[in-house]
Amino acid sequence: MKPTYDVAVIGGGLIGCACAYYLSKSGAQVVVLERGQINQGASGQNAGSLHFQLEQRLIQNIEMDVRELEFHVGLAKLAITHWRSIGAELKTDVGLSMHGGLMVSESPVETELLERKLQIERSQGLMVEMLDGREARKLAPFLSDNIHAALHCPDEGHSNPRLLTPAFVARATELGVHFITGARVSAVQRANQQWQVTFEADTNTGNRKQIHCENVLNTAGAWAVNLHIPLYPVGLTMNVTEKTAPLMPFLIQHVARKLSLKQTEDGNLLIGGGWGARLQQRSGSWSSNASPHFKLESVRGNLRAAVDVVPAVESLRLLRTWTGTTAITPDLLPVLGEVPQAPGFFVASGGSGFTYGPTYAALMTELILTGTSSYPLDPFSPARFSSLNSFMGQN
Amino acid sequence: MKTDLAIIGAGPAGMAAALAGQECGLHVTVIDEQAKPGGQILRQPPKQFTVTGWLEDRVYREAKTLLNQASEKSAIIWQFHSAVSAIVSPGVHDNFTLIIAGQNGIRELLAKRVLITPGCFDMPVLFPGCNLPGVMASGGIQAFVKCQQLVPGERFLFVGSHPLQLIVADQIVKAGGKVAGVIFAQSRSRMLALLKSPFTVLRNFDKFAQVGAAIGRLYKAGVPITFNQTIVRANGEDILQSATVAPIANDGLIQKTSTSDIKCDRLGICFGFLAATELAWQAGVECIWDAKRGGWITIHDEWMRSTVPGISVAGEITAIAGADVAALEGQIAAYGCASSLGSVSLQQVEKLSVLPRLKVKRLRRFARILTELSWPGASLLDQLESDSVNLCKCEEVTIGSFFRMMQLNPHITTANSAKLLSRAGMGLCQGRYCQYSVTRLMARQLGVSENKIGAFTSRFPAKAIAIHDLLKCE
């Protein structure tokens, strides 16, 4: 029997929907299985920052990770080009703003870290410029007097997570991709040289359906199933203020504190940066679909960092704190590629998924259709976790 | 700070619960946004005001007795000018943490049990011009008159389907204001159906007497009360100048060709009430949809315990039924908490609850009839809709743009994902204004039940907080 689809994508988030779009654009027959609603998980819950500079969380052990970081910067350059063309490609306004970003430091020690980071970024050709405190305030008068220096990356900015994934879905639908929502995948099995994906079409009735496909692409993020892919759900906190007059055109980050700060087109300030939230427990295990409980200390820590960097934040009202779940790997890098123990089974998840999601999707499409990608994804391959699956008896 | 029972809301349910809880030996803390207890029904005048004959009507008698009793109990801890921003469920500790925004910043309160009694607010109804300054909720108008005898306008017109508008109109006239008319969408005979059962009338004599007296006084003051009519449009440049009304035919269709304009600078909207369930949702309490009795209302057991262990609910959020039911439910809820904490035996509270339960049952019957008769009907709400009207006032999302979003994104089938894509419900009011309409419209368009559409995820803070205050500890 001939399989119905070339690729079954599990997960209706940004990477899944973007992959579906690029795959079908290349002529593949694609189905997307989403257990809830499209864009409901991390893809729609993140704050939409486009950070092409190396982020604070990635440079904790900067000297140990230079090679990976260089590889990351190469990817950032690809992503910048990709984002510049995305509005035209999707024929939709996705709230894209690339007016630049500033990563600030508050002390000479922190500035040293900025300088080290600058070396790595420049070595790979990323456009970044070091500003001292005075220069930074001249460019961004809203910055506090405490700011010691700032690394300016003119390509950074933000896009709207509410709109990006739905835009990919709209274009993919036009190309004939099938989107099935409310479809909970319960089994993925290899049979007769193809993959058989079983899902419950309606969780209320337990109505089971099966599809057959050449390849499976699991993009389900924190919700990855089957094999041992070390992806762990983590709860994150984001804050949004009331609307205010145009204050800052830039994405603001901090080199040593958890902070991302920017203003949306509507005028609200979005404040995040990786502050934790408490995952809910359901029957003894972490629940990845229940909204994590917010932590007051996270909200306060995040807002304190924002006020220290941009004092004007203090006079605004906090409209809402929202929490979301995302997936991380032990090395904080994404997992992208084919699982060596399961040919035809691909994984794409984790790691700055919003900024790099469209680029990951384009590269994964190349990998699935041709077996290789124009930018090597090897450092991100699930093969690095092969030891975990060598005991699994997969064929 | 620590307490056995934290009661959110100092209205009839909260006051009765505080009294009952305290009598059972619990340490009780009541938190309310206002300066004094009483809730909406007994909006108290501010300290600087002297209001003679404040809420003298018989209908307020029971609530006022409760207010006096509760105010005199020194063992009850009152926290006024305080808004609960979030209820955090127990993690490693056994207690709930209430995050409270006060006048001097944020503070936390640890509580073994939480009782949520936030009451209700006026149901927003969408029609062309409904966002014009001058168009107000009748409950909002009433708050001005009740506590300060302040008449917030020159010439009032009331439109709706709930008998409360007669009371508010009467209070405006009494306070010296001018009322151009009170307009009911229903037929006169439908409203009179309330009087059909002599038992109902006898048992709720005070309420009927209050409405009867109000009608008498309005008649005397020359205020026309009309039936089978509805607002179709509010008119004015920057502020309300007149209201266009139209008759409703027997088949329920608005006769948009035979409209008339009524001059007014204040339009009171009175189509019923919505349960204020945002804190309950945030705490994880399960709710069900009941279009006529408050929209999303909480689920509870015989002790008013919600689906979250340790959190109880009472009053309007369990289904709109008025102050008397609220007080009784508050009392029962407090008994339930007291027995679960072991301060009194189950037997004792069973005994204490016999009479309140009986009364609730009787009063609920009347409340059900009242909400049934005063529900404007889905057809009327549908007919008033117009593409250019804001569905979400805060984010200025029109009904038309919301429908377009649904058309372009057929995969969007829950209120939450619609909120994400359309921004409806993302503004300053946290969706209090638009949630009811969003749920109803989506269910109708998709042909599914409102329970499938679900509610917006309710987030911290329940109401916006100044960041300056948030960074400060009280």
XYZ file of C-alpha atoms in Angstrom, chain A residues 37-40 44-45 160-163 166-167 169-170 173 178-181 202 204 239-243 264 266 268 271 278 291-294 296 299-301 303-304 307 313-324, chain B residues 85-92 99 106-108 282-283 394-396 408-409 411-414 416-423 425-430 452 457 459-461 463-474:
108
model
C -5.364 24.245 18.837
C -2.909 25.653 16.299
C -0.283 27.972 17.841
C -1.514 27.231 21.340
C 1.955 31.518 20.541
C 2.962 32.113 24.141
C 4.164 38.946 16.462
C 3.830 35.339 17.716
C 0.052 35.669 17.524
C 0.216 36.160 13.764
C -1.445 31.364 11.550
C 0.136 32.998 8.476
C -1.063 27.801 8.249
C -3.014 29.976 5.809
C -3.590 25.310 3.516
C -4.176 18.986 5.807
C -4.405 20.353 9.331
C -6.141 18.129 11.856
C -6.678 19.731 15.257
C -11.803 13.161 19.244
C -14.202 12.516 24.009
C 4.755 40.339 31.562
C 2.880 42.924 29.559
C 2.207 46.509 30.587
C -0.627 48.787 29.594
C -0.222 50.702 26.348
C 4.716 46.275 20.507
C -0.012 48.524 19.926
C 2.322 47.668 25.233
C 8.901 42.107 29.481
C 5.889 26.564 38.354
C -0.745 26.621 32.153
C 2.107 26.819 34.717
C 1.486 28.669 37.997
C 3.088 32.092 38.033
C 5.440 36.360 42.344
C 7.306 38.673 38.217
C 9.056 40.977 40.640
C 12.566 39.938 39.580
C 10.108 43.875 36.536
C 12.968 44.955 38.805
C 13.011 49.174 35.833
C 8.735 51.200 33.201
C 8.091 51.931 36.871
C 5.325 54.433 36.122
C 3.309 51.941 34.059
C 0.722 49.434 35.148
C 1.189 45.706 34.802
C -1.676 44.504 32.656
C -1.012 40.809 32.771
C 1.513 38.169 33.597
C 1.262 35.109 31.471
C 3.007 31.818 31.718
C 3.851 29.341 29.035
C -4.773 39.903 42.322
C -4.291 36.146 42.427
C -4.958 33.020 44.410
C -1.914 30.773 44.296
C -2.667 27.139 45.052
C -0.601 25.318 47.627
C 2.719 24.092 46.304
C 5.105 22.799 48.915
C -1.644 38.162 46.489
C 1.470 44.272 47.410
C 1.095 41.920 50.332
C 0.527 38.215 50.745
C -7.461 31.785 37.793
C -7.490 29.488 40.798
C -10.100 47.838 25.333
C -8.381 46.615 22.173
C -10.997 48.022 19.784
C -9.691 33.162 7.717
C -8.720 30.766 10.507
C -8.942 26.021 12.995
C -9.674 28.543 15.730
C -12.373 26.919 17.840
C -11.725 28.066 21.398
C -8.500 31.354 24.110
C -7.049 30.836 20.670
C -9.456 33.468 19.315
C -8.168 35.868 21.974
C -4.589 35.208 20.906
C -5.313 35.893 17.281
C -7.809 38.759 17.551
C -6.612 40.491 20.754
C -9.901 40.103 25.810
C -6.261 41.194 26.028
C -6.925 44.677 27.335
C -7.206 46.488 30.606
C -10.478 44.823 31.673
C -9.032 41.316 31.197
C -16.701 23.696 24.069
C -7.330 31.845 30.546
C -4.210 35.648 34.486
C -2.464 37.518 37.255
C -3.224 40.302 38.144
C -6.958 43.893 37.746
C -4.002 45.946 36.470
C -1.437 46.900 39.171
C 1.011 49.810 39.113
C 4.493 48.346 38.645
C 5.750 50.806 41.245
C 3.377 49.195 43.792
C 4.238 45.695 42.706
C 7.919 46.257 43.439
C 7.058 47.537 46.887
C 6.121 45.377 49.871
C 3.512 46.616 52.325
